[in-house]
């Protein structure tokens, strides 16, 4: 009898959650959501399968997810196997010709196709491309002695929009083309922000390993304007690795993205919590 009551309570709770999600689904109906997927979500088959399920559910609800992924740990592993030294300056990988060759092989090959396979395995229709395809991202060389590290100069999201219109889920490796035929390694957050702006996306979700932007007391700030982000940075409250993420968010909202959310991608169903519940997840930054 007690077991029957527990099942009934669980079923009622589930029904209530689904009912409460309706207005959020309606709000995001037909919208484009760009998701920056980091290595943490690919740390295990279980984590990857959970993320893929969320993405397929989003598409089933007529939300259009676009995945831009990283793959730093996988690149490090391959460089180590090939005995190619790796160096970082201000969080960016110094990329000579040999390094970029490995980066392209790992990102466009192993990592990209594993994400595509995971999404397709959950019933989705994912297609893997890189920023080089159809000149999606044409880059200039980044400042500093970083080698073939690129900053997006122009973004032509036509190919991504075409995939969305055909009901596909684009999965994009952060590589860019140079004006002279070079291949550029692009920071994953930077690439996601540039592509989101090029699509005029409704949301950019930056999945990280922290809960969001925190105030001086260490509490997560759930909502910020661009001006507040700049002030917190000047005050030293936003510091370290959070600076490039918030800078990506500022560039994105000023480029036409309605809002950027910095959130903990290690939390199960994080994307669904952000989009389809009143609670949200992480820190939302608006223009």
Short mmCIF file of C-alpha atoms in Angstrom, two decimals:
data_model
loop_
_atom_site.label_atom_id
_atom_site.label_comp_id
_atom_site.label_asym_id
_atom_site.label_seq_id
_atom_site.Cartn_x
_atom_site.Cartn_y
_atom_site.Cartn_z
CA UNK A 1 0.00 0.00 0.00
CA UNK A 2 2.77 2.45 0.94
CA UNK A 3 4.58 1.70 -2.33
CA UNK A 4 1.40 2.40 -4.29
CA UNK A 5 0.99 5.77 -2.53
CA UNK A 6 4.60 6.69 -3.28
CA UNK A 7 4.16 5.87 -6.98
CA UNK A 8 1.00 7.98 -7.08
CA UNK A 9 2.79 10.93 -5.44
CA UNK A 10 5.65 10.63 -7.94
CA UNK A 11 3.28 10.48 -10.89
CA UNK A 12 1.37 13.56 -9.68
CA UNK A 13 4.66 15.44 -9.22
CA UNK A 14 5.78 14.46 -12.72
CA UNK A 15 2.49 15.63 -14.23
CA UNK A 16 2.74 18.94 -12.34
CA UNK A 17 6.29 19.51 -13.63
CA UNK A 18 5.19 18.86 -17.21
CA UNK A 19 2.21 21.20 -16.81
CA UNK A 20 4.38 23.97 -15.33
CA UNK A 21 6.77 23.66 -18.28
CA UNK A 22 4.09 24.61 -20.84
CA UNK A 23 4.46 28.44 -20.73
CA UNK A 24 8.25 28.11 -20.97
CA UNK A 25 7.93 25.80 -23.98
CA UNK A 26 5.58 28.31 -25.60
CA UNK A 27 8.01 31.15 -24.91
CA UNK A 28 10.87 29.33 -26.62
CA UNK A 29 8.79 27.89 -29.45
CA UNK A 30 10.83 28.14 -32.66
CA UNK A 31 13.76 29.87 -30.94
CA UNK A 32 17.44 29.15 -31.59
CA UNK A 33 19.46 28.09 -28.53
CA UNK A 34 23.24 27.91 -28.97
CA UNK A 35 24.91 25.64 -26.41
CA UNK A 36 28.65 25.69 -25.73
CA UNK A 37 29.51 22.15 -24.68
CA UNK A 38 32.74 21.69 -22.73
CA UNK A 39 34.78 18.62 -21.99
CA UNK A 40 33.04 17.99 -18.63
CA UNK A 41 29.83 16.93 -20.38
CA UNK A 42 31.82 14.45 -22.46
CA UNK A 43 33.62 12.99 -19.46
CA UNK A 44 31.61 9.75 -19.51
CA UNK A 45 29.17 7.93 -21.80
CA UNK A 46 26.45 8.49 -19.19
CA UNK A 47 27.00 12.28 -19.13
CA UNK A 48 27.06 12.43 -22.91
CA UNK A 49 23.87 10.37 -23.20
CA UNK A 50 22.10 12.62 -20.66
CA UNK A 51 23.10 15.76 -22.56
CA UNK A 52 22.04 14.20 -25.88
CA UNK A 53 18.61 13.31 -24.44
CA UNK A 54 18.10 16.90 -23.31
CA UNK A 55 19.04 18.21 -26.76
CA UNK A 56 16.66 15.81 -28.52
CA UNK A 57 13.86 16.76 -26.10
CA UNK A 58 14.46 20.43 -26.85
CA UNK A 59 14.18 19.77 -30.59
CA UNK A 60 11.01 17.71 -29.99
CA UNK A 61 9.53 20.81 -28.28
CA UNK A 62 10.26 22.91 -31.41
CA UNK A 63 13.32 24.53 -29.88
CA UNK A 64 16.31 24.65 -32.24
CA UNK A 65 19.54 23.70 -30.43
CA UNK A 66 22.92 24.44 -32.03
CA UNK A 67 25.89 22.80 -30.34
CA UNK A 68 29.37 24.35 -30.36
CA UNK A 69 31.84 22.11 -28.59
CA UNK A 70 35.34 22.17 -27.19
CA UNK A 71 37.60 19.23 -26.51
CA UNK A 72 40.69 20.42 -24.66
CA UNK A 73 41.29 17.23 -22.64
CA UNK A 74 41.07 15.09 -25.80
CA UNK A 75 43.49 17.40 -27.63
CA UNK A 76 45.92 17.25 -24.69
CA UNK A 77 45.77 13.46 -24.73
CA UNK A 78 46.52 13.23 -28.45
CA UNK A 79 49.34 15.80 -28.32
CA UNK A 80 50.91 13.81 -25.50
CA UNK A 81 50.68 10.59 -27.49
CA UNK A 82 52.35 12.27 -30.46
CA UNK A 83 54.99 13.88 -28.21
CA UNK A 84 54.03 17.40 -29.32
CA UNK A 85 54.60 19.97 -26.54
CA UNK A 86 51.65 22.17 -25.56
CA UNK A 87 51.85 25.70 -24.19
CA UNK A 88 49.15 28.10 -22.98
CA UNK A 89 49.15 31.91 -22.81
CA UNK A 90 46.28 33.56 -20.93
CA UNK A 91 44.22 30.39 -21.22
CA UNK A 92 44.71 30.03 -24.99
CA UNK A 93 46.66 27.20 -26.57
CA UNK A 94 49.71 28.29 -28.58
CA UNK A 95 49.05 26.65 -31.94
CA UNK A 96 51.77 26.02 -34.48
CA UNK A 97 51.06 24.12 -37.71
CA UNK A 98 51.60 20.70 -36.11
CA UNK A 99 49.33 21.53 -33.18
CA UNK A 100 46.55 22.84 -35.41
CA UNK A 101 46.69 19.65 -37.47
CA UNK A 102 46.09 17.62 -34.31
CA UNK A 103 43.40 20.04 -33.07
CA UNK A 104 41.50 19.71 -36.34
CA UNK A 105 41.82 15.94 -36.34
CA UNK A 106 40.53 15.63 -32.78
CA UNK A 107 37.79 18.29 -32.86
CA UNK A 108 36.37 17.75 -36.35
CA UNK A 109 36.92 14.02 -36.16
CA UNK A 110 36.71 12.17 -32.88
CA UNK A 111 34.94 14.71 -30.66
CA UNK A 112 32.48 16.09 -33.20
CA UNK A 113 31.36 12.71 -34.44
CA UNK A 114 31.01 11.28 -30.94
CA UNK A 115 28.54 14.09 -30.09
CA UNK A 116 26.68 13.55 -33.38
CA UNK A 117 26.47 9.83 -32.68
CA UNK A 118 25.20 10.40 -29.12
CA UNK A 119 22.42 12.73 -30.30
CA UNK A 120 21.42 10.44 -33.16
CA UNK A 121 21.43 7.54 -30.72
CA UNK A 122 18.72 9.32 -28.71
CA UNK A 123 16.53 9.77 -31.78
CA UNK A 124 17.80 13.14 -32.98
CA UNK A 125 19.11 14.15 -36.40
CA UNK A 126 22.50 15.73 -35.81
CA UNK A 127 24.99 16.85 -38.46
CA UNK A 128 28.62 17.66 -37.66
CA UNK A 129 30.47 20.54 -39.31
CA UNK A 130 33.29 22.93 -38.42
CA UNK A 131 33.61 26.68 -38.67
CA UNK A 132 35.51 26.16 -41.92
CA UNK A 133 32.48 24.71 -43.72
CA UNK A 134 30.82 27.17 -46.12
CA UNK A 135 33.02 29.90 -44.58
CA UNK A 136 30.91 29.83 -41.44
CA UNK A 137 33.75 31.50 -39.50
CA UNK A 138 36.44 33.49 -41.31
CA UNK A 139 39.12 34.48 -38.83
CA UNK A 140 42.04 36.81 -38.39
CA UNK A 141 45.07 35.87 -36.33
CA UNK A 142 44.62 36.60 -32.64
CA UNK A 143 46.86 39.14 -30.96
CA UNK A 144 49.87 37.89 -29.06
CA UNK A 145 52.39 35.20 -29.84
CA UNK A 146 49.81 32.42 -30.17
CA UNK A 147 50.48 31.14 -33.67
CA UNK A 148 47.43 29.90 -35.57
CA UNK A 149 44.85 30.98 -33.01
CA UNK A 150 42.02 32.88 -34.63
CA UNK A 151 39.45 35.51 -33.72
CA UNK A 152 36.23 35.38 -35.77
CA UNK A 153 36.20 38.27 -38.22
CA UNK A 154 33.06 37.45 -40.20
CA UNK A 155 30.36 34.87 -39.51
CA UNK A 156 28.08 33.61 -42.28
CA UNK A 157 25.55 31.39 -40.51
CA UNK A 158 23.65 30.48 -43.70
CA UNK A 159 24.73 26.84 -43.57
CA UNK A 160 23.66 26.54 -39.93
CA UNK A 161 20.30 28.14 -40.62
CA UNK A 162 19.77 25.76 -43.56
CA UNK A 163 20.38 22.77 -41.30
CA UNK A 164 17.95 24.15 -38.72
CA UNK A 165 15.31 24.72 -41.40
CA UNK A 166 15.70 21.07 -42.45
CA UNK A 167 15.07 19.88 -38.89
CA UNK A 168 18.72 19.03 -38.17
CA UNK A 169 20.75 19.68 -35.03
CA UNK A 170 24.06 21.33 -36.04
CA UNK A 171 27.15 20.27 -34.08
CA UNK A 172 30.04 22.66 -34.73
CA UNK A 173 33.77 22.25 -34.09
CA UNK A 174 35.47 25.58 -33.25
CA UNK A 175 37.81 25.88 -36.21
CA UNK A 176 37.96 28.85 -38.55
CA UNK A 177 39.23 29.56 -42.04
CA UNK A 178 41.76 32.27 -42.81
CA UNK A 179 41.69 34.60 -45.80
CA UNK A 180 44.78 32.87 -47.19
CA UNK A 181 43.61 29.30 -46.63
CA UNK A 182 44.89 28.88 -43.09
CA UNK A 183 43.13 26.78 -40.48
CA UNK A 184 42.69 28.62 -37.19
CA UNK A 185 42.13 27.16 -33.77
CA UNK A 186 39.34 29.20 -32.13
CA UNK A 187 38.50 29.28 -28.43
CA UNK A 188 35.24 27.35 -27.95
CA UNK A 189 33.48 30.06 -25.95
CA UNK A 190 34.54 32.71 -28.47
CA UNK A 191 33.29 30.60 -31.37
CA UNK A 192 29.97 29.93 -29.64
CA UNK A 193 29.45 33.63 -28.96
CA UNK A 194 30.25 34.63 -32.54
CA UNK A 195 27.97 31.95 -34.03
CA UNK A 196 25.15 32.83 -31.62
CA UNK A 197 25.43 36.48 -32.66
CA UNK A 198 25.47 35.47 -36.33
CA UNK A 199 22.22 33.54 -35.79
CA UNK A 200 20.66 36.27 -33.58
CA UNK A 201 19.98 33.44 -31.15
CA UNK A 202 17.43 33.70 -28.37
CA UNK A 203 19.90 32.21 -25.87
CA UNK A 204 23.54 31.28 -25.60
CA UNK A 205 24.13 28.71 -22.86
CA UNK A 206 27.77 28.54 -21.74
CA UNK A 207 28.12 25.22 -19.92
CA UNK A 208 31.03 25.46 -17.48
CA UNK A 209 32.16 23.74 -14.30
CA UNK A 210 30.94 26.55 -12.00
CA UNK A 211 27.41 27.59 -11.00
CA UNK A 212 27.63 31.07 -12.53
CA UNK A 213 28.87 34.58 -11.79
CA UNK A 214 29.31 35.10 -8.05
CA UNK A 215 29.19 38.27 -5.95
CA UNK A 216 31.76 39.33 -3.36
CA UNK A 217 30.13 37.00 -0.78
CA UNK A 218 30.34 34.00 -3.09
CA UNK A 219 26.63 33.82 -3.93
CA UNK A 220 25.50 33.25 -7.52
CA UNK A 221 24.01 36.33 -9.18
CA UNK A 222 21.05 35.07 -11.18
CA UNK A 223 20.54 38.12 -13.41
CA UNK A 224 22.93 40.83 -14.62
CA UNK A 225 23.02 43.62 -17.17
CA UNK A 226 26.06 44.34 -19.33
CA UNK A 227 26.79 47.42 -17.21
CA UNK A 228 26.75 45.37 -13.99
CA UNK A 229 29.17 42.85 -15.48
CA UNK A 230 31.57 45.64 -16.42
CA UNK A 231 31.35 47.19 -12.94
CA UNK A 232 31.95 43.83 -11.19
CA UNK A 233 34.98 43.29 -13.42
CA UNK A 234 36.39 46.72 -12.58
CA UNK A 235 35.82 45.98 -8.88
CA UNK A 236 37.71 42.68 -9.17
CA UNK A 237 34.67 40.59 -8.19
CA UNK A 238 34.65 38.98 -11.63
CA UNK A 239 38.19 37.70 -12.04
CA UNK A 240 40.35 34.89 -13.40
CA UNK A 241 38.71 32.40 -15.73
CA UNK A 242 35.31 34.08 -15.40
CA UNK A 243 36.54 37.20 -17.25
CA UNK A 244 36.76 35.61 -20.73
CA UNK A 245 33.37 33.95 -20.24
CA UNK A 246 31.66 37.19 -19.26
CA UNK A 247 33.46 38.97 -22.12
CA UNK A 248 32.06 36.37 -24.51
CA UNK A 249 28.61 37.03 -23.02
CA UNK A 250 28.97 40.81 -23.47
CA UNK A 251 30.13 40.44 -27.08
CA UNK A 252 27.22 38.09 -27.79
CA UNK A 253 24.44 40.26 -26.35
CA UNK A 254 25.86 43.33 -28.07
CA UNK A 255 25.93 41.31 -31.28
CA UNK A 256 22.22 40.50 -31.15
CA UNK A 257 21.82 37.53 -28.77
CA UNK A 258 18.88 38.17 -26.43
CA UNK A 259 20.54 36.66 -23.34
CA UNK A 260 23.55 34.58 -22.30
CA UNK A 261 23.48 32.15 -19.38
CA UNK A 262 26.69 31.03 -17.66
CA UNK A 263 25.79 27.81 -15.89
CA UNK A 264 27.11 24.57 -14.42
CA UNK A 265 26.99 21.95 -17.16
CA UNK A 266 27.79 19.22 -14.65
CA UNK A 267 24.29 19.58 -13.18
CA UNK A 268 22.02 16.95 -14.65
CA UNK A 269 19.41 18.32 -17.09
CA UNK A 270 20.93 21.80 -16.72
CA UNK A 271 19.68 23.00 -20.12
CA UNK A 272 16.13 21.83 -19.43
CA UNK A 273 16.13 23.52 -16.02
CA UNK A 274 17.20 26.79 -17.61
CA UNK A 275 14.74 26.75 -20.49
CA UNK A 276 11.66 24.99 -19.17
CA UNK A 277 11.37 25.89 -15.46
CA UNK A 278 10.79 29.06 -13.46
CA UNK A 279 13.96 28.36 -11.44
CA UNK A 280 16.49 28.64 -14.26
CA UNK A 281 20.14 27.77 -13.79
CA UNK A 282 23.22 29.94 -13.43
CA UNK A 283 23.66 33.63 -14.25
CA UNK A 284 21.73 35.32 -17.07
CA UNK A 285 23.36 38.33 -18.74
CA UNK A 286 21.27 40.70 -20.89
CA UNK A 287 22.21 43.78 -22.86
#
